[in-house]
Short mmCIF file of C-alpha atoms and ligand atoms in Angstrom, two decimals:
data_model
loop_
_atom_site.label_atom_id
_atom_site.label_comp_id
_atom_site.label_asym_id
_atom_site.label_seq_id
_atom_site.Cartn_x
_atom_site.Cartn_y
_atom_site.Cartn_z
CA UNK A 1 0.00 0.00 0.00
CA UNK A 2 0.98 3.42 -0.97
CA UNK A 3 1.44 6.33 1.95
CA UNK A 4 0.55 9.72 1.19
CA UNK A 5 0.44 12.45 3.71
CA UNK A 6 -2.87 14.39 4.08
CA UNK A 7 -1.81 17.64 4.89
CA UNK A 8 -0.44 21.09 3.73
CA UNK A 9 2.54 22.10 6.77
CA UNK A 10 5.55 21.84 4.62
CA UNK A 11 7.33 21.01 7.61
CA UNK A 12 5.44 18.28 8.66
CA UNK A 13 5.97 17.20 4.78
CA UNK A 14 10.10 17.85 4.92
CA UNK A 15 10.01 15.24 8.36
CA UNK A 16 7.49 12.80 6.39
CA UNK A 17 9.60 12.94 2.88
CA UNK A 18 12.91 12.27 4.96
CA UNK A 19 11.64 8.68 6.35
CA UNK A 20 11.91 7.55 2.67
CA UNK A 21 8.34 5.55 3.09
CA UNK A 22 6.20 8.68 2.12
CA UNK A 23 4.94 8.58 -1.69
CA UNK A 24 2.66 11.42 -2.34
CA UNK A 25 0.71 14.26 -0.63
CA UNK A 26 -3.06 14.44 -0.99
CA UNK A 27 -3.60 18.65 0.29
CA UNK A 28 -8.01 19.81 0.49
CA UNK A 29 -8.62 23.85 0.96
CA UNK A 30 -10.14 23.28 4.52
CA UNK A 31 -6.06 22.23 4.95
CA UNK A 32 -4.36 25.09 3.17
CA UNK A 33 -6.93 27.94 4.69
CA UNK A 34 -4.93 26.31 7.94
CA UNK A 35 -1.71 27.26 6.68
CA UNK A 36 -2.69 30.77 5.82
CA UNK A 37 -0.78 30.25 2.88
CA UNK A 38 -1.35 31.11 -1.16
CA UNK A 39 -2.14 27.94 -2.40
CA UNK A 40 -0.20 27.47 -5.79
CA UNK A 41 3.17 28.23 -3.95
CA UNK A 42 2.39 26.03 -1.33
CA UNK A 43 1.76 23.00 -3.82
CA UNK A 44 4.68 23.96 -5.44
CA UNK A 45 6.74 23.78 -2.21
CA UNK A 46 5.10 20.56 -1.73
CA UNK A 47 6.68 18.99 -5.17
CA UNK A 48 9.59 20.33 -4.57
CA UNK A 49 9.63 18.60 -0.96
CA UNK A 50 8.86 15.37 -1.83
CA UNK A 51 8.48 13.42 -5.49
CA UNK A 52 4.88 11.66 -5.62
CA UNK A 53 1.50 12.41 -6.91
CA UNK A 54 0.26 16.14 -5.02
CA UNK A 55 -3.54 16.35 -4.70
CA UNK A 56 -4.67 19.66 -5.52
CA UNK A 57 -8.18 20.35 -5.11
CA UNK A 58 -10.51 22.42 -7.18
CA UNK A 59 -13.41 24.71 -6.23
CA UNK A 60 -15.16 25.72 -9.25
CA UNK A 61 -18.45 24.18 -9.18
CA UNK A 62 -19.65 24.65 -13.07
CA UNK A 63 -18.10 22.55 -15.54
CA UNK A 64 -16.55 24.89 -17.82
CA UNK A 65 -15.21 26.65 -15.12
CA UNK A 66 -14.01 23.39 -13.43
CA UNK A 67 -12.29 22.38 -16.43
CA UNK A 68 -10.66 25.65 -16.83
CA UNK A 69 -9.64 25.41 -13.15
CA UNK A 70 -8.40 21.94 -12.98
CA UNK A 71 -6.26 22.38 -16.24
CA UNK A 72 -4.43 25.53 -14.93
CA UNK A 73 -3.74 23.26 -11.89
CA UNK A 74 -2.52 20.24 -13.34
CA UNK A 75 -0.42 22.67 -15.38
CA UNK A 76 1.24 23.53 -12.26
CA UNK A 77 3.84 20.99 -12.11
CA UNK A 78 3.87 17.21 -13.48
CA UNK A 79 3.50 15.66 -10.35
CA UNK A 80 -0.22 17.60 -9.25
CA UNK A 81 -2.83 15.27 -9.69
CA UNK A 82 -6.33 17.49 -9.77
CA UNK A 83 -8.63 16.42 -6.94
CA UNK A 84 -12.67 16.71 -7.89
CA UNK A 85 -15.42 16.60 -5.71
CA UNK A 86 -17.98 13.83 -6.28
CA UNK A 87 -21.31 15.16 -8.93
CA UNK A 88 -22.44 15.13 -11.54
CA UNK A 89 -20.48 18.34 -12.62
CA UNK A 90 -17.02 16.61 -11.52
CA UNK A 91 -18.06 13.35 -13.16
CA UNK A 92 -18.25 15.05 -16.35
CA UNK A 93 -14.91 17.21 -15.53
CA UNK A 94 -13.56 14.17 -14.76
CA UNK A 95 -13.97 12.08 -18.09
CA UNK A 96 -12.51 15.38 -20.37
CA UNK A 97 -10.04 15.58 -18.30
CA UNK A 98 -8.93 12.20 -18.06
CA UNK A 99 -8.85 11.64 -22.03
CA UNK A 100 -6.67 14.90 -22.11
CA UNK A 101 -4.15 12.85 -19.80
CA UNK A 102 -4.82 14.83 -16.19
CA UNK A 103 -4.59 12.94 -13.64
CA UNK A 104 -7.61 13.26 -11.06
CA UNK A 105 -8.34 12.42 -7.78
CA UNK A 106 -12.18 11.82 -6.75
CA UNK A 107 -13.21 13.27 -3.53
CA UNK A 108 -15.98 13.03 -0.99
CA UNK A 109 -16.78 9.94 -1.99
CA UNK A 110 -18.80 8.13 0.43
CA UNK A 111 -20.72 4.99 -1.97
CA UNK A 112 -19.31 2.61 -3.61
CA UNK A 113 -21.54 3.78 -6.49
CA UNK A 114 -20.45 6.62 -6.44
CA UNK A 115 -16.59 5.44 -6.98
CA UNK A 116 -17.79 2.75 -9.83
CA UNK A 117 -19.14 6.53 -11.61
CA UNK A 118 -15.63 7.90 -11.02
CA UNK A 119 -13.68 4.93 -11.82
CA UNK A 120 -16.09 4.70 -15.20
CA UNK A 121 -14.88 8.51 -16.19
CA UNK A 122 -11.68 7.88 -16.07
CA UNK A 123 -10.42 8.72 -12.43
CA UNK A 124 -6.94 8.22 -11.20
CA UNK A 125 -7.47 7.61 -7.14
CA UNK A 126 -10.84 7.81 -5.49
CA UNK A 127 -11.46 8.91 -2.50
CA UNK A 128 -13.33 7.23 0.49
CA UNK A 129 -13.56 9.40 3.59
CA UNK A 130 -13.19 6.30 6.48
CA UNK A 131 -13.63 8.65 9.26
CA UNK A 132 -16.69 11.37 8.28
CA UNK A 133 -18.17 7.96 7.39
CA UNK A 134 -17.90 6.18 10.87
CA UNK A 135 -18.52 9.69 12.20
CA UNK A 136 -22.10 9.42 10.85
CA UNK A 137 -22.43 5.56 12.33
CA UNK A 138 -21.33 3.93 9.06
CA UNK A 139 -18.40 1.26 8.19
CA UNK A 140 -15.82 3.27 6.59
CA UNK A 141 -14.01 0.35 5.98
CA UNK A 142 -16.81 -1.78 4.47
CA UNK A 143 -16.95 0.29 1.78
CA UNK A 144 -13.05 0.72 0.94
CA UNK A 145 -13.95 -3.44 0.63
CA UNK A 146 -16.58 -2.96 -1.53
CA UNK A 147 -14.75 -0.71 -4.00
CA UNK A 148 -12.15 -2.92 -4.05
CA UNK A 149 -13.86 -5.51 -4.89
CA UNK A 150 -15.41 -3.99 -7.69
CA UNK A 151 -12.38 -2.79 -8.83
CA UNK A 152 -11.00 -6.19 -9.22
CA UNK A 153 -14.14 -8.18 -10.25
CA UNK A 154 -14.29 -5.27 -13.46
CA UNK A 155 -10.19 -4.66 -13.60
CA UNK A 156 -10.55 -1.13 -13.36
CA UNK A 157 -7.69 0.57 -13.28
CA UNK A 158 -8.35 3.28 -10.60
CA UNK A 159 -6.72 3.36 -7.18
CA UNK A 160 -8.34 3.33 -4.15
CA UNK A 161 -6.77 6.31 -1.69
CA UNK A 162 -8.90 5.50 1.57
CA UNK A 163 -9.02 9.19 3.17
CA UNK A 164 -9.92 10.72 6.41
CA UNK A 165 -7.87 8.43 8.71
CA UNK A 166 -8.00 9.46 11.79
CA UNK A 167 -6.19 6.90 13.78
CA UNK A 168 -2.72 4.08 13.07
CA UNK A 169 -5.24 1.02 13.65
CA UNK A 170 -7.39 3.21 10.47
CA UNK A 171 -4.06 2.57 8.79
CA UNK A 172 -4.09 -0.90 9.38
CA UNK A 173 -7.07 -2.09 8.38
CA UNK A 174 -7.65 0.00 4.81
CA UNK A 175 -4.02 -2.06 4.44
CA UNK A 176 -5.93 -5.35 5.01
CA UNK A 177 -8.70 -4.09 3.00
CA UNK A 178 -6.99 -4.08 -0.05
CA UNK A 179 -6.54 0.02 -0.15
CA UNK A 180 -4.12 0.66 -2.91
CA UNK A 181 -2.95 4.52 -1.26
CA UNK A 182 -3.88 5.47 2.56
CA UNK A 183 -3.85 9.35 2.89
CA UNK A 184 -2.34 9.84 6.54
CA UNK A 185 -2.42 13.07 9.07
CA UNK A 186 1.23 13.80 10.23
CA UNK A 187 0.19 12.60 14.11
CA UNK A 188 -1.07 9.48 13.02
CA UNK A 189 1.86 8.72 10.62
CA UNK A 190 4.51 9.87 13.31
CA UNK A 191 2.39 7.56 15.98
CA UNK A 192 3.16 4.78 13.05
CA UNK A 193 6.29 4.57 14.37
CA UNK A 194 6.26 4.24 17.72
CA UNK A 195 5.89 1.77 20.16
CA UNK A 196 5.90 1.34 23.65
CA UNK A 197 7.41 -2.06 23.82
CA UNK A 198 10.17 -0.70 20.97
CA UNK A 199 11.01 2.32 23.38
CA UNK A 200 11.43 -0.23 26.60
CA UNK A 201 13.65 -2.56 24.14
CA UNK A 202 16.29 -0.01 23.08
CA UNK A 203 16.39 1.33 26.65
CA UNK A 204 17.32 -1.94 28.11
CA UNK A 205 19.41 -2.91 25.34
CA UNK A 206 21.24 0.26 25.62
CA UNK A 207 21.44 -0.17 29.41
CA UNK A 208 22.69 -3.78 29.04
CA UNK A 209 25.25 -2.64 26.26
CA UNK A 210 27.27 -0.55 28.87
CA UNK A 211 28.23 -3.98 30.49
CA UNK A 212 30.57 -4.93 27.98
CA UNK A 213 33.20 -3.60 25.20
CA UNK A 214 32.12 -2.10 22.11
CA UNK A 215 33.55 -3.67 18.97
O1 G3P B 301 -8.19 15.13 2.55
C1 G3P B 301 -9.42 14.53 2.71
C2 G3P B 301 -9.66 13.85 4.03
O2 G3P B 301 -8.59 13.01 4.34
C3 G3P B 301 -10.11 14.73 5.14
O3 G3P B 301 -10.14 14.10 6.39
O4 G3P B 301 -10.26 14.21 8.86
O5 G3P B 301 -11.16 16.13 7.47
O6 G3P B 301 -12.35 13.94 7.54
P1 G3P B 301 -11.03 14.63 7.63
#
């Protein structure tokens, strides 16, 4: 499974990008408006941080102007893929887009009807929200095992990015689900790491190691 970090600090990218296990960056504009930061430079810091697909979401709710939008995006540097929300509007973005070669990422996706529509047009990743979903008393991760099962029983070629983690054990089981990406908060991908059990190990091994001679 793929690890992409959900989130638009740079520096929490820069600490992320330098463990060497981070592929790509997925970014919304309820995260940037946290940064206080213009958005295009940010994404660009972002590819210039680490080398992976950048989600880059779009606003415009018309499809003209959606198309318009999402091509100036995608134009900003090889790497941005154009995130889309679900509708009828971004379905229909989605498939001109994809035959001119932009890559897209569905979002607030919360069906698994709604991902066979974007897989169907032509999207890159879609986008299942685990956590708004078991927020509102649903399985999140019932339906990352639904899509993938669709995705496999009709070889379509999108990915599935399972979004809105909120927790490592979230991590865990979109892995066992068959989640192609998992788009991960900083916290939770720094908590990744740790371990109680690890942290006790190295300080008795450490402790244990001043009994004899180093080599
Ligand atoms: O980037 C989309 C998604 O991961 C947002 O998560 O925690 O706001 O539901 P959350």
């Amino acid at each position: 499974m793929r690890i992409f970090m959900d989130t638009a600090n740079i520096e929490e990218i820069r600490r992320g990008a330098a463990l060497g296990v981070v592929d790509g960056v997925t970014t919304n504009p309820s995260l940037v408006a946290k940064e206080g930061v213009e958005y295009r430079q940010r994404v660009l810091e972002i590819c210039e941080a680490l080398d992976g697909p950048i989600s880059a979401e779009c606003i415009s709710m018309e499809l003209e102007p959606l198309i318009e939008e999402a091509r100036r995006v995608a134009a900003w540097h090889p790497n941005v893929v154009v995130k889309i929300p679900m509708s009828e509007v971004g379905l229909q973005a989605t498939k001109r887009l994809a035959d001119e070669g932009i890559k897209i990422n569905t979002t607030l996706v919360f069906s698994a009807n709604q991902a066979l529509l974007a897989a169907k047009a032509g999207t890159t990743f879609v986008s299942p929200f685990i956590g708004r979903l078991n927020d509102a008393g649903h399985d999140g991760m019932e339906l990352i095992r639904e899509i993938v099962a669709i995705y496999d029983a009709f070889n379509l070629p999108a990915q599935v990015l399972a979004a809105s983690i909120r927790n490592p054990r979230d991590v865990t089981e979109a892995a066992l689900a068959g989640a192609h990406v998992a788009t991960i908060p900083s916290t939770v991908l720094f908590q990744m790491v740790q371990h109680p059990l690890t942290d006790r190990g190295i300080e008795i091994f450490l402790r244990d190691a001043q009994k004899y001679s180093p080599v």
